[in-house]
Coordinates of N, CA, C and O in Angstrom, one line a residue:
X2 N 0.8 -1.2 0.0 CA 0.0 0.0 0.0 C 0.9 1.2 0.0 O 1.8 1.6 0.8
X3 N 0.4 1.7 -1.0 CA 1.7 3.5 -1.5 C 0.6 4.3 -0.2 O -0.5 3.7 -0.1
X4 N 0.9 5.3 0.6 CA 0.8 5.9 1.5 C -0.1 7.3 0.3 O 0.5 7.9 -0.6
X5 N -1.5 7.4 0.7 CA -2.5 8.7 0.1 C -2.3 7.9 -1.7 O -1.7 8.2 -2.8
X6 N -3.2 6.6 -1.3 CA -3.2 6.0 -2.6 C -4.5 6.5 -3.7 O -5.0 6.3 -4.8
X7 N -4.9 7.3 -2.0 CA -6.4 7.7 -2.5 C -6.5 8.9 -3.3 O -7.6 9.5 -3.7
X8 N -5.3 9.3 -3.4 CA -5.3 10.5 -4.5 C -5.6 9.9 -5.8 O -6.7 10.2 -6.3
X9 N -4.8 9.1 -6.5 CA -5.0 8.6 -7.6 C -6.1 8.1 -7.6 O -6.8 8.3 -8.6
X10 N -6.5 7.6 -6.7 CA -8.3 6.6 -6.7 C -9.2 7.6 -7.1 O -10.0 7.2 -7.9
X11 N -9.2 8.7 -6.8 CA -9.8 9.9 -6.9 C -10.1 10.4 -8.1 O -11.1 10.3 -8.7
X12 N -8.8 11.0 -8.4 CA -8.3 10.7 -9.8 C -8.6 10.7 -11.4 O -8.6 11.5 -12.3
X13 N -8.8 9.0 -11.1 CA -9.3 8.1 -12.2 C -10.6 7.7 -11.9 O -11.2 6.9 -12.5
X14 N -11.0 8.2 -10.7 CA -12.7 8.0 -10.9 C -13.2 9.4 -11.7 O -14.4 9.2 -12.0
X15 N -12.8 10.6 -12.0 CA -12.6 11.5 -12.4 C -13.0 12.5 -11.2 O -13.5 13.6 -11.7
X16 N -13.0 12.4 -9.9 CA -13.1 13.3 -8.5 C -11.9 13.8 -7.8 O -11.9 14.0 -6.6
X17 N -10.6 13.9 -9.0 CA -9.4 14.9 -8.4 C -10.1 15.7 -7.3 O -10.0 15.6 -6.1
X18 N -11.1 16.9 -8.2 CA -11.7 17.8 -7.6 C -12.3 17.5 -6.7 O -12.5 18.5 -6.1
X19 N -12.9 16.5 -6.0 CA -13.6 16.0 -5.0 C -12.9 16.2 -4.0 O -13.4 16.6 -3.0
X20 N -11.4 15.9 -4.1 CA -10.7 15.8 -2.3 C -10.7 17.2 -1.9 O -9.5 17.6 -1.6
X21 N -11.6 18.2 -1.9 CA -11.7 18.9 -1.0 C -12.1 19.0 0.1 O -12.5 17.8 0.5
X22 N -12.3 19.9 1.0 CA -12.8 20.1 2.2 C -12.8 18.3 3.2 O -11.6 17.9 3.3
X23 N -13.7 17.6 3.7 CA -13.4 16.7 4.3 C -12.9 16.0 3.8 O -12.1 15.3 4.5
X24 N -13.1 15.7 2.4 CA -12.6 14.6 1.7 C -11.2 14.6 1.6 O -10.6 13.6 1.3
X25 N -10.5 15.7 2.0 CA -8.9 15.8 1.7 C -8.5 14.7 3.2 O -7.4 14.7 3.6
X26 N -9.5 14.2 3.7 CA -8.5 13.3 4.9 C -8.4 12.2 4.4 O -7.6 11.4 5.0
X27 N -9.0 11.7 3.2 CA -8.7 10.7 2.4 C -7.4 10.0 2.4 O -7.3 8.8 2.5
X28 N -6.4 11.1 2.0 CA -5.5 10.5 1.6 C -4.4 10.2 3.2 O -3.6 9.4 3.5
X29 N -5.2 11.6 4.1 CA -4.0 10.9 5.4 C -4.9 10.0 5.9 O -4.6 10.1 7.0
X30 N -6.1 9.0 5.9 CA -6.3 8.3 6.0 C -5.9 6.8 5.8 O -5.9 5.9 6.6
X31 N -5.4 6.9 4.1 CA -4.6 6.2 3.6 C -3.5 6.0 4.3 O -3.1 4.8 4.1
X32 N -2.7 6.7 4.9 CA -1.4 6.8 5.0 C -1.5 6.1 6.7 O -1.1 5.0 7.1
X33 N -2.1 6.8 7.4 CA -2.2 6.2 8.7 C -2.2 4.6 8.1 O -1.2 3.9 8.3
X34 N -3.4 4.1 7.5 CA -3.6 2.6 7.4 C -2.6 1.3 6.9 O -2.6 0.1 7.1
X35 N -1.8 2.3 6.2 CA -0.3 2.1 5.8 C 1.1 2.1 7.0 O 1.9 1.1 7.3
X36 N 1.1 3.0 7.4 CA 1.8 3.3 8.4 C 1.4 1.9 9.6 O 2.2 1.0 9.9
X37 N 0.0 1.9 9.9 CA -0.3 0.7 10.6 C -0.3 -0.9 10.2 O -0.4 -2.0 10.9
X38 N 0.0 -0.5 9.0 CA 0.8 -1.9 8.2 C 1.7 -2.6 8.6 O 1.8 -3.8 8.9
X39 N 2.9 -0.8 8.7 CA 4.5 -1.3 9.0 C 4.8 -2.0 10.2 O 5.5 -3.0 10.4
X40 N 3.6 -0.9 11.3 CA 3.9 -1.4 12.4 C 3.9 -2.8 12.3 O 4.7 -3.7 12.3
X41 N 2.6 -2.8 12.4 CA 2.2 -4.3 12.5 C 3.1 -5.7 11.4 O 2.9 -6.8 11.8
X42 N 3.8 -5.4 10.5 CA 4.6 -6.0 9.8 C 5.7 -6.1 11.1 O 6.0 -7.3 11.5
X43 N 6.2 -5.1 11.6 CA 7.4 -5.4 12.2 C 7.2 -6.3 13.7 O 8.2 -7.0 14.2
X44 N 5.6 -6.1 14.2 CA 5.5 -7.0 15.3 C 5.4 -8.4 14.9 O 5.8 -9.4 15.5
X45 N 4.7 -8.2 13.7 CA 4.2 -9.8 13.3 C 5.7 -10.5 13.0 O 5.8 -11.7 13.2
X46 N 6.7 -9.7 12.6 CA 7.6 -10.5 11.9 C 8.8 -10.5 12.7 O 10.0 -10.8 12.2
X47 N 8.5 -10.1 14.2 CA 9.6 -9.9 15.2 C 10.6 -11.3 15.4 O 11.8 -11.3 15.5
X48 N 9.9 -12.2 15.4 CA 10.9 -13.4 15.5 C 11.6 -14.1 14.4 O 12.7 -14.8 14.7
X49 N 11.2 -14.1 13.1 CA 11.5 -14.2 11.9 C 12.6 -13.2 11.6 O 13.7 -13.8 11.3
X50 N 12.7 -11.8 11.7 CA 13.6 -10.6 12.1 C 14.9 -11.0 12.7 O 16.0 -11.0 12.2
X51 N 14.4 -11.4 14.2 CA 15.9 -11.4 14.7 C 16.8 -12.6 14.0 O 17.9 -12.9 14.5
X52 N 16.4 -13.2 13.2 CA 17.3 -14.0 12.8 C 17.8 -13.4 11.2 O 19.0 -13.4 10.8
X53 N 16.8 -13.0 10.6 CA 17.0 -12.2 9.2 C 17.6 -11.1 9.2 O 18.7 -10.9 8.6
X54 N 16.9 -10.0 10.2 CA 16.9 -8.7 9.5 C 17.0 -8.1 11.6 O 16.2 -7.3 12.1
X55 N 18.2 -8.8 12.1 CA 18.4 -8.3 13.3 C 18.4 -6.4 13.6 O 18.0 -5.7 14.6
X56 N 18.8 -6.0 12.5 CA 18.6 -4.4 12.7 C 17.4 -3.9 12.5 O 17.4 -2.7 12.3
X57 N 16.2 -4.5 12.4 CA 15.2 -4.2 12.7 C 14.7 -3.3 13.7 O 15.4 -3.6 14.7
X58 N 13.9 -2.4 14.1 CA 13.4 -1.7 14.8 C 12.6 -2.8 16.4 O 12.7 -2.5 17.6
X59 N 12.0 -3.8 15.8 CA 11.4 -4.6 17.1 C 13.1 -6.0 17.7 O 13.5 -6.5 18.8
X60 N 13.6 -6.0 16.5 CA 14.8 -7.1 17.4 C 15.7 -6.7 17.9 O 16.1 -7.4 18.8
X61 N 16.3 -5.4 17.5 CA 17.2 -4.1 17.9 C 16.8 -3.9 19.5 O 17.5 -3.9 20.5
X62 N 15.6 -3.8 19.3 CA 15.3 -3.4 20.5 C 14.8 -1.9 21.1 O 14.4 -1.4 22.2
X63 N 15.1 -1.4 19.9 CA 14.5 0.3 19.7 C 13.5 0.5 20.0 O 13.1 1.5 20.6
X64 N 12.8 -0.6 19.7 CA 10.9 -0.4 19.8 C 10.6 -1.9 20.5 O 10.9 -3.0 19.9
X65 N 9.9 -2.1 21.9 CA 9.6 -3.2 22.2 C 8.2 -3.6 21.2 O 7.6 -2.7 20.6
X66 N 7.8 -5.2 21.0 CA 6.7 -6.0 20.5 C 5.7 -5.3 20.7 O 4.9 -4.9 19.9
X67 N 5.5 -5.1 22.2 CA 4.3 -4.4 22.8 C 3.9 -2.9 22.0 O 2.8 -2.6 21.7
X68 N 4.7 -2.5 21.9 CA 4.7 -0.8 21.3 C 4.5 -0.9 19.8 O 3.6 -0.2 19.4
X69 N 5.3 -1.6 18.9 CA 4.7 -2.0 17.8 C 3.2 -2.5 17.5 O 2.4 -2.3 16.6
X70 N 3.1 -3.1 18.4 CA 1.5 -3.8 18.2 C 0.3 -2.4 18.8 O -0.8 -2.3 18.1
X71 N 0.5 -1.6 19.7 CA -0.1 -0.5 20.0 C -0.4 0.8 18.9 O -1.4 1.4 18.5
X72 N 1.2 0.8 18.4 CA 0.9 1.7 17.5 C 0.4 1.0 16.1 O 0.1 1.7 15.1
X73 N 0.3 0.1 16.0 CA -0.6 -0.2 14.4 C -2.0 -0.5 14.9 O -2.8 -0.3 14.1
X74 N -2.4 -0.9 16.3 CA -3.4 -0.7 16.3 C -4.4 1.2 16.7 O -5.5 1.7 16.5
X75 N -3.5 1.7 17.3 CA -3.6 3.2 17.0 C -3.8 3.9 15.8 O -4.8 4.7 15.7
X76 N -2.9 3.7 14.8 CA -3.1 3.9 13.7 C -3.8 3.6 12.9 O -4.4 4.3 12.1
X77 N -4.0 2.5 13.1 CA -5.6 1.6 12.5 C -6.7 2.2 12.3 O -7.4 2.1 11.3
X78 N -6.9 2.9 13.8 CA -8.0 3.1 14.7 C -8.0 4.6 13.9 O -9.0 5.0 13.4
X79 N -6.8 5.4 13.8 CA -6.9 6.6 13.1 C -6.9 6.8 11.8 O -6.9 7.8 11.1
X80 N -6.9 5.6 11.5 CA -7.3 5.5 10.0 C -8.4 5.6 9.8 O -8.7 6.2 8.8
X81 N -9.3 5.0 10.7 CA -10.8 4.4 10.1 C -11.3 5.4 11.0 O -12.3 4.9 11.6
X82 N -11.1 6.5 11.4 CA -11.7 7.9 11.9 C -12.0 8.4 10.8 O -13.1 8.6 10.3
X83 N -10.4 8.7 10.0 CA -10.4 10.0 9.3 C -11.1 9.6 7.8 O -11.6 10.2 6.9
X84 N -11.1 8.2 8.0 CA -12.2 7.3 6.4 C -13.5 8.4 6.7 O -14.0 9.2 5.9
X85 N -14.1 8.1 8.1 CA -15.7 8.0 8.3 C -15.6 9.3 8.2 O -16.3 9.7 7.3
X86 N -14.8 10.3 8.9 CA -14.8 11.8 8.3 C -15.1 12.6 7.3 O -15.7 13.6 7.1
X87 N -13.8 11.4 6.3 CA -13.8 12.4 5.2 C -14.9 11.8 3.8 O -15.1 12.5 2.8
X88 N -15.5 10.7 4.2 CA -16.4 10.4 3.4 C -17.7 9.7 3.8 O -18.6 9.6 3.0
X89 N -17.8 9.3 4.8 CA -19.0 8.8 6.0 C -18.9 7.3 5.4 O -17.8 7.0 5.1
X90 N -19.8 6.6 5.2 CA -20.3 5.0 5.6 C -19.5 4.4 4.2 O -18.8 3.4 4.3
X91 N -19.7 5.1 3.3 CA -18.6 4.1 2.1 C -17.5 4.0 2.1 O -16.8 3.0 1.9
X92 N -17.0 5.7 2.4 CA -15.5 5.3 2.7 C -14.7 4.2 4.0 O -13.8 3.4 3.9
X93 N -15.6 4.7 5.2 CA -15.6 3.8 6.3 C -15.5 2.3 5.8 O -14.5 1.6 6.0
X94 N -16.7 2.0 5.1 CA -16.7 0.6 4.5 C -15.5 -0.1 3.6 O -15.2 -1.3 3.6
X95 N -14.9 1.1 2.8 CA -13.6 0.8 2.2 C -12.4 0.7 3.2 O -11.7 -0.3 3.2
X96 N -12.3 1.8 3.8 CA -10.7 1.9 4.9 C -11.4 0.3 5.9 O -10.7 -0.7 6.1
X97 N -12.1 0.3 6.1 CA -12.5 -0.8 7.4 C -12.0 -2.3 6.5 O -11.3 -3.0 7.1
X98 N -12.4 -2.7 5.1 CA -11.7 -3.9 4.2 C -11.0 -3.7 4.1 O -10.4 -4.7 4.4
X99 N -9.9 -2.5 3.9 CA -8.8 -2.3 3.8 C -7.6 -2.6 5.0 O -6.4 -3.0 4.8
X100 N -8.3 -2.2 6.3 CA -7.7 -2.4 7.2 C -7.8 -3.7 7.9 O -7.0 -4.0 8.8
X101 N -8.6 -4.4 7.6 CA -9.1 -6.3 7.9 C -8.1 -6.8 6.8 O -7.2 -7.6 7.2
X102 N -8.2 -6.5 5.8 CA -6.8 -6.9 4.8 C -5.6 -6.8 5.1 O -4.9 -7.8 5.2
X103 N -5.3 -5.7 5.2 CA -3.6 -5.5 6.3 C -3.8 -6.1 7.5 O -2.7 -6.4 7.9
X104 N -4.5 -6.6 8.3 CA -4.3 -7.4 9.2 C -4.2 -8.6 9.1 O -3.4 -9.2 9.8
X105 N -5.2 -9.1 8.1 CA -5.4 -10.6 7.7 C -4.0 -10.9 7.2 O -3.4 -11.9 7.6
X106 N -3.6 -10.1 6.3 CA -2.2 -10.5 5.8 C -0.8 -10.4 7.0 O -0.2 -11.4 7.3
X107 N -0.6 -9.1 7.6 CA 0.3 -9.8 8.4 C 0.4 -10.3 9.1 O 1.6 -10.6 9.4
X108 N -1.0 -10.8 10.1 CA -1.1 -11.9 11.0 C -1.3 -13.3 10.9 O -1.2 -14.2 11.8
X109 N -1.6 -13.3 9.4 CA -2.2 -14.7 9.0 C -1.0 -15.1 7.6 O 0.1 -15.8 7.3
X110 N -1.8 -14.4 7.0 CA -1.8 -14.6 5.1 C -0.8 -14.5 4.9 O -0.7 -15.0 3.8
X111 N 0.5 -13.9 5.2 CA 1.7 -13.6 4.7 C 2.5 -14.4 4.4 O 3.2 -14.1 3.4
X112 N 2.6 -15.4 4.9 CA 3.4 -16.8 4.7 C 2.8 -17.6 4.0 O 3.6 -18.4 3.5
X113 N 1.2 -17.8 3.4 CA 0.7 -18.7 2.7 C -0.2 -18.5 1.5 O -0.8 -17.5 1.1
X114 N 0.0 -19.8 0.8 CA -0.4 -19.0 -0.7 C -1.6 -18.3 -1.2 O -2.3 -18.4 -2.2
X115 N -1.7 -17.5 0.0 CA -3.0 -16.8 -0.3 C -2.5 -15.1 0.4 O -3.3 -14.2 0.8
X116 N -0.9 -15.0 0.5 CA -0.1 -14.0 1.1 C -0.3 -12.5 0.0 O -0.8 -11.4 0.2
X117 N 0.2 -13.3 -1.2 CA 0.4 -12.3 -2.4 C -1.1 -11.8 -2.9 O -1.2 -10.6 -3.3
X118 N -2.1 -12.7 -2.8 CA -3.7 -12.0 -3.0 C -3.9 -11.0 -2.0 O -4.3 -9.9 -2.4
X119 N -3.8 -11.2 -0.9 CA -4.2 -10.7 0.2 C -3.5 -8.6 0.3 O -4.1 -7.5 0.5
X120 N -1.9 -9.1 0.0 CA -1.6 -7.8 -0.1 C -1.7 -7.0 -1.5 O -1.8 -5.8 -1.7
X121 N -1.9 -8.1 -2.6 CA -2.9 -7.5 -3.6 C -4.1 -6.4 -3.4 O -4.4 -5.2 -3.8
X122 N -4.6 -7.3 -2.7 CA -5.9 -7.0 -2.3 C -6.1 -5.3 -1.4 O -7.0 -4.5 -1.4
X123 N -4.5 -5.2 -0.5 CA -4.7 -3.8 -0.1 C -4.3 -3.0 -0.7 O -4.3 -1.8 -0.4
X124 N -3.7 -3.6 -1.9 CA -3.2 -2.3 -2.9 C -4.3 -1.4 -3.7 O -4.2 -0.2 -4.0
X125 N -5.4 -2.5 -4.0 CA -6.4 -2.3 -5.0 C -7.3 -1.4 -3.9 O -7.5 -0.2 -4.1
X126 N -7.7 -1.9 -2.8 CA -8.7 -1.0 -1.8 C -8.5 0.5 -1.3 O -9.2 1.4 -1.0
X127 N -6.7 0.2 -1.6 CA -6.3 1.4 -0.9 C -6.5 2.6 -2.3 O -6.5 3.8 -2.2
X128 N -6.5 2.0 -3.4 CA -6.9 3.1 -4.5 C -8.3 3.6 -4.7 O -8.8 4.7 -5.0
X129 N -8.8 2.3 -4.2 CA -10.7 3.0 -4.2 C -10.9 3.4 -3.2 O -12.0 3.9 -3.3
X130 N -10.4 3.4 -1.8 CA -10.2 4.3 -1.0 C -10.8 5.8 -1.1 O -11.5 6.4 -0.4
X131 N -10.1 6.2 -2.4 CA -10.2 7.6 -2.8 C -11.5 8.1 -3.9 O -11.8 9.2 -4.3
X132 N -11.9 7.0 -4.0 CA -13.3 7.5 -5.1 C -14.6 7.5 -4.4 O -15.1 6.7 -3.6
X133 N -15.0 8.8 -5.1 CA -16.3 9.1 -4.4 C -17.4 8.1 -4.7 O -17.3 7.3 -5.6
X134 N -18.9 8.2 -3.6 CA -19.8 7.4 -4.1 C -20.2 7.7 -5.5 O -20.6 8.8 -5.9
X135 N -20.0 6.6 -6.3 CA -20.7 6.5 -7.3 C -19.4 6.7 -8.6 O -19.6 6.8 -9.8
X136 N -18.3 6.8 -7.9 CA -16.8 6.9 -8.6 C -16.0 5.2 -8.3 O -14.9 5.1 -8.7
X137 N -16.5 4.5 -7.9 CA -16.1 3.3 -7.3 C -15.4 2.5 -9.2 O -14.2 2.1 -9.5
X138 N -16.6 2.5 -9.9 CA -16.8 2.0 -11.2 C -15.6 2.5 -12.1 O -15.2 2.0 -13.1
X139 N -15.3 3.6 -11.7 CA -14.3 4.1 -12.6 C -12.9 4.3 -12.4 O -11.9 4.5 -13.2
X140 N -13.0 4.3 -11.1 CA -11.7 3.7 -10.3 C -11.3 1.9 -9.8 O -10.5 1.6 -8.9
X141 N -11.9 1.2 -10.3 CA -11.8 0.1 -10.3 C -10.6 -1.0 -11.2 O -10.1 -2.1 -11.0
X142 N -10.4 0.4 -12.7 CA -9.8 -0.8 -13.4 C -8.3 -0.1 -13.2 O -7.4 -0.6 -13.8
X143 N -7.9 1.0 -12.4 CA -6.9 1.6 -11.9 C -6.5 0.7 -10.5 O -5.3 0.4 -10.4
X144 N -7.2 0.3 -9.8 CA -7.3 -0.6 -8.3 C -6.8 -1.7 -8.8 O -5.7 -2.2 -8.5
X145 N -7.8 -2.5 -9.9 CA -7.1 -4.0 -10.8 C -5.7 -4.0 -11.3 O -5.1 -5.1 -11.3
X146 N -5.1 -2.6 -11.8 CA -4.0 -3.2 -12.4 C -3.1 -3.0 -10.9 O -2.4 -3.9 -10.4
X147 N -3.2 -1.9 -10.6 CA -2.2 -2.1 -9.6 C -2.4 -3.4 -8.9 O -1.4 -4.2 -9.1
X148 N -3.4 -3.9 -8.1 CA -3.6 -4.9 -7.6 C -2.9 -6.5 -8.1 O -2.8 -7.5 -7.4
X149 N -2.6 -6.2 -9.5 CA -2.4 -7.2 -10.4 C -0.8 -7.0 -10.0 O -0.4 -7.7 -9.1
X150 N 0.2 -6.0 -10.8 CA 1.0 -5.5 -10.5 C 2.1 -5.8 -9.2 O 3.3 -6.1 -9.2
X151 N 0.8 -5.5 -8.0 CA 1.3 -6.1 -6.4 C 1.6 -7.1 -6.5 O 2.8 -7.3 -6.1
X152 N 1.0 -8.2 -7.0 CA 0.6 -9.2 -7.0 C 2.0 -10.4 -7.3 O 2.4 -11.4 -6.7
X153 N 2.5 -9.8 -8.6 CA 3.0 -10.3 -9.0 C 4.8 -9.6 -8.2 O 5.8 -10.3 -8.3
X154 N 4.8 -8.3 -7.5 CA 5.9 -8.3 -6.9 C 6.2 -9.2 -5.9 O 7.3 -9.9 -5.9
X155 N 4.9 -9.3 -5.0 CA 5.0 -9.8 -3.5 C 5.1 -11.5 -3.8 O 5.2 -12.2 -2.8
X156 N 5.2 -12.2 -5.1 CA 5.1 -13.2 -5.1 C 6.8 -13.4 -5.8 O 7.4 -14.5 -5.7
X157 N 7.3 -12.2 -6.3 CA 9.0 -12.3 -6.6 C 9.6 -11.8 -5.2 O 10.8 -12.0 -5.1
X158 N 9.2 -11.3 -4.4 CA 9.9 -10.6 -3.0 C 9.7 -12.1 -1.9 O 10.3 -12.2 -0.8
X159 N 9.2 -12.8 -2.3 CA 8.9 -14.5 -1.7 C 10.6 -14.9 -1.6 O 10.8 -16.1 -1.2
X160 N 11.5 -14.4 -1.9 CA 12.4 -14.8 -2.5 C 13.8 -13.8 -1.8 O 14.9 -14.3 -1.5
X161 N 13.4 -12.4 -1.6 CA 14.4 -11.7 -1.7 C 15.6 -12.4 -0.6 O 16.8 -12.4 -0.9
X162 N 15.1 -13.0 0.7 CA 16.4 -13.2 1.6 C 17.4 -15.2 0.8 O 18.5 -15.7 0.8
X163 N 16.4 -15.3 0.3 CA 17.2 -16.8 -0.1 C 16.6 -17.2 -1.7 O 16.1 -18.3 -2.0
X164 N 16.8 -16.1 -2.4 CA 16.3 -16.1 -3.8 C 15.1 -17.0 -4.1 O 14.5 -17.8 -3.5
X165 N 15.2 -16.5 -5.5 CA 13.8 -17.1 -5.9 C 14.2 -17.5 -7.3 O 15.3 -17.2 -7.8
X166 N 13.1 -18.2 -8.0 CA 13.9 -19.5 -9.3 C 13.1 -18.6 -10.5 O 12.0 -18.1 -10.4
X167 N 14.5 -18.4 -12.0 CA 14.3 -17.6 -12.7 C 12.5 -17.7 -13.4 O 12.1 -16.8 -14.1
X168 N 11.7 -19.0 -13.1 CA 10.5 -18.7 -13.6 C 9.6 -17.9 -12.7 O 8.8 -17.3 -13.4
X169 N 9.4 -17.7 -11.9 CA 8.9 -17.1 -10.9 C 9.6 -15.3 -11.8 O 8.9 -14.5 -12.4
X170 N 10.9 -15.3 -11.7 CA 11.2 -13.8 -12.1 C 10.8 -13.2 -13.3 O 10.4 -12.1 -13.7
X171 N 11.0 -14.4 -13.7 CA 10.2 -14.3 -15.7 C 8.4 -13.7 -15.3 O 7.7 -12.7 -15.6
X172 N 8.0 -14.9 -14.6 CA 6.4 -14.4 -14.3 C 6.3 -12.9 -13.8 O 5.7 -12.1 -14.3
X173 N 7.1 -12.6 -12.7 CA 6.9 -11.2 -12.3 C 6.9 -10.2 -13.4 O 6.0 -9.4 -13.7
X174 N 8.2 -10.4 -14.0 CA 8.4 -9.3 -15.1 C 7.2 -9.3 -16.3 O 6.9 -8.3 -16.9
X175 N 6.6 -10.4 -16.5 CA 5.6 -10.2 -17.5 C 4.3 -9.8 -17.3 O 3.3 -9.5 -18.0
X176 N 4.4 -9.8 -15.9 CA 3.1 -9.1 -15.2 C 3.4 -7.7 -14.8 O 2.6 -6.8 -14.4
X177 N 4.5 -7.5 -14.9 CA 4.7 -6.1 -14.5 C 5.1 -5.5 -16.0 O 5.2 -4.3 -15.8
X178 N 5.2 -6.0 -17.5 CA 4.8 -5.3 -18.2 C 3.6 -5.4 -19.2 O 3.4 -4.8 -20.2
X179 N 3.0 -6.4 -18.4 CA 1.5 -6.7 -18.6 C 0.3 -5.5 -18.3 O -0.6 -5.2 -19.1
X180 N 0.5 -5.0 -17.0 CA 0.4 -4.2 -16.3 C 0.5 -2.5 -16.7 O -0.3 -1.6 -16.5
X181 N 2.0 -2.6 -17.4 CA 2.4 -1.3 -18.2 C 1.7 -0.8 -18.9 O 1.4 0.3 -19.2
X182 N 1.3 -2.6 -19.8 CA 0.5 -1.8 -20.9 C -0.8 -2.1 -20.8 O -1.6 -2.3 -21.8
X183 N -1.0 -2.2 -20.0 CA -2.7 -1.8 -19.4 C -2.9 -0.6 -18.7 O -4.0 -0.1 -18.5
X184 N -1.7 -0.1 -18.3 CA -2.1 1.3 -17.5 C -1.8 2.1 -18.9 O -2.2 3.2 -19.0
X185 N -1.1 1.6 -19.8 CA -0.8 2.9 -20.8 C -2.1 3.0 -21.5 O -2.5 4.1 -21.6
X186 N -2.6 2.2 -22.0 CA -3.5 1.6 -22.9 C -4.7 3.1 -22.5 O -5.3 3.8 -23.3
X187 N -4.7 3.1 -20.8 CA -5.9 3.8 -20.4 C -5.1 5.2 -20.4 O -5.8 6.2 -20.3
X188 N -4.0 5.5 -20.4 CA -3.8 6.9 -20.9 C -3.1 7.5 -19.2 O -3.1 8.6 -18.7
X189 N -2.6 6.2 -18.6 CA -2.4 6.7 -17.3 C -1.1 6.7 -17.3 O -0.5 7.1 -16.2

């Protein structure tokens, strides 16, 4: 999830103009729900960490388990304020899938093959995030490619600490210029 993904969601539903007034919490909406990601990535992956990625913020020891887990759930919680704010019950309904998605994935889904859909899945939410009622439809095939796009990273990043086998890299790359030319196609 890119941090105020809901700008673009906006956007390409054609409601640039929309994020005024309340609606501009949209995008720090987004960003909190992201931010509450990392946390929560770094609690969830605290023991996995100290063996990988000891300079980590939770195995370092900079940030205790407990404080990581507080603040993504804080952030969470100020995510899905500033949703209901800046757009009432739809947007709420979007940041709230959105934010059950980032949890589902790094408490559960991240390890299994249903890891790479899942953060798919908050790539694509976090773009319709930003489209107004009745802009959902038109910001949808901007949410799809990215979503697709994700999809095919998080399933080559499976790989980054003890590599990954050149068909898998081949698949990434053909979805990531599968992708290109579907976002070009639409003029984006």
């Amino acid at each position: 999830r890119a941090p105020g993904a809901a700008v673009p969601g906006a956007a390409l539903s054609g409601a640039a103009g929309g994020l005024r007034g309340r609606r501009l919490l949209l995008p720090l909406a987004s960003a909190a729900l992201y931010w509450s990601g990392m946390a929560l990535n770094d609690w969830a992956d605290r023991e996995l960490d100290a063996v990988e990625r000891p300079e980590r913020p939770v195995p370092s020891g900079r940030v205790s388990a407990d404080r990581a887990l507080a603040v993504a759930g804080g952030l969470g919680a100020l995510g899905l304020a500033l949703a209901a704010v800046a757009g009432g019950r739809r947007s709420l309904g979007t940041a709230g899938a959105l934010a059950g998605a980032v949890w589902a994935y790094d408490t559960v889904l991240k390890d299994t093959p249903a890891g790479p859909l899942a953060m798919a899945a908050c790539r694509g939410l976090d773009v319709l995030l930003g489209a107004p009622p009745g802009g959902v439809r038109d910001a949808l095939p901007a949410a799809s490619v990215l979503a697709a796009h994700t999809l095919g990273v998080t399933v080559l990043s499976r790989g980054e600490v003890h590599g990954t086998s050149p068909a898998v890299a081949r698949a990434a790359l053909a979805g990531t210029a599968a992708t290109a030319v579907a976002a070009g196609s639409r003029g984006w």
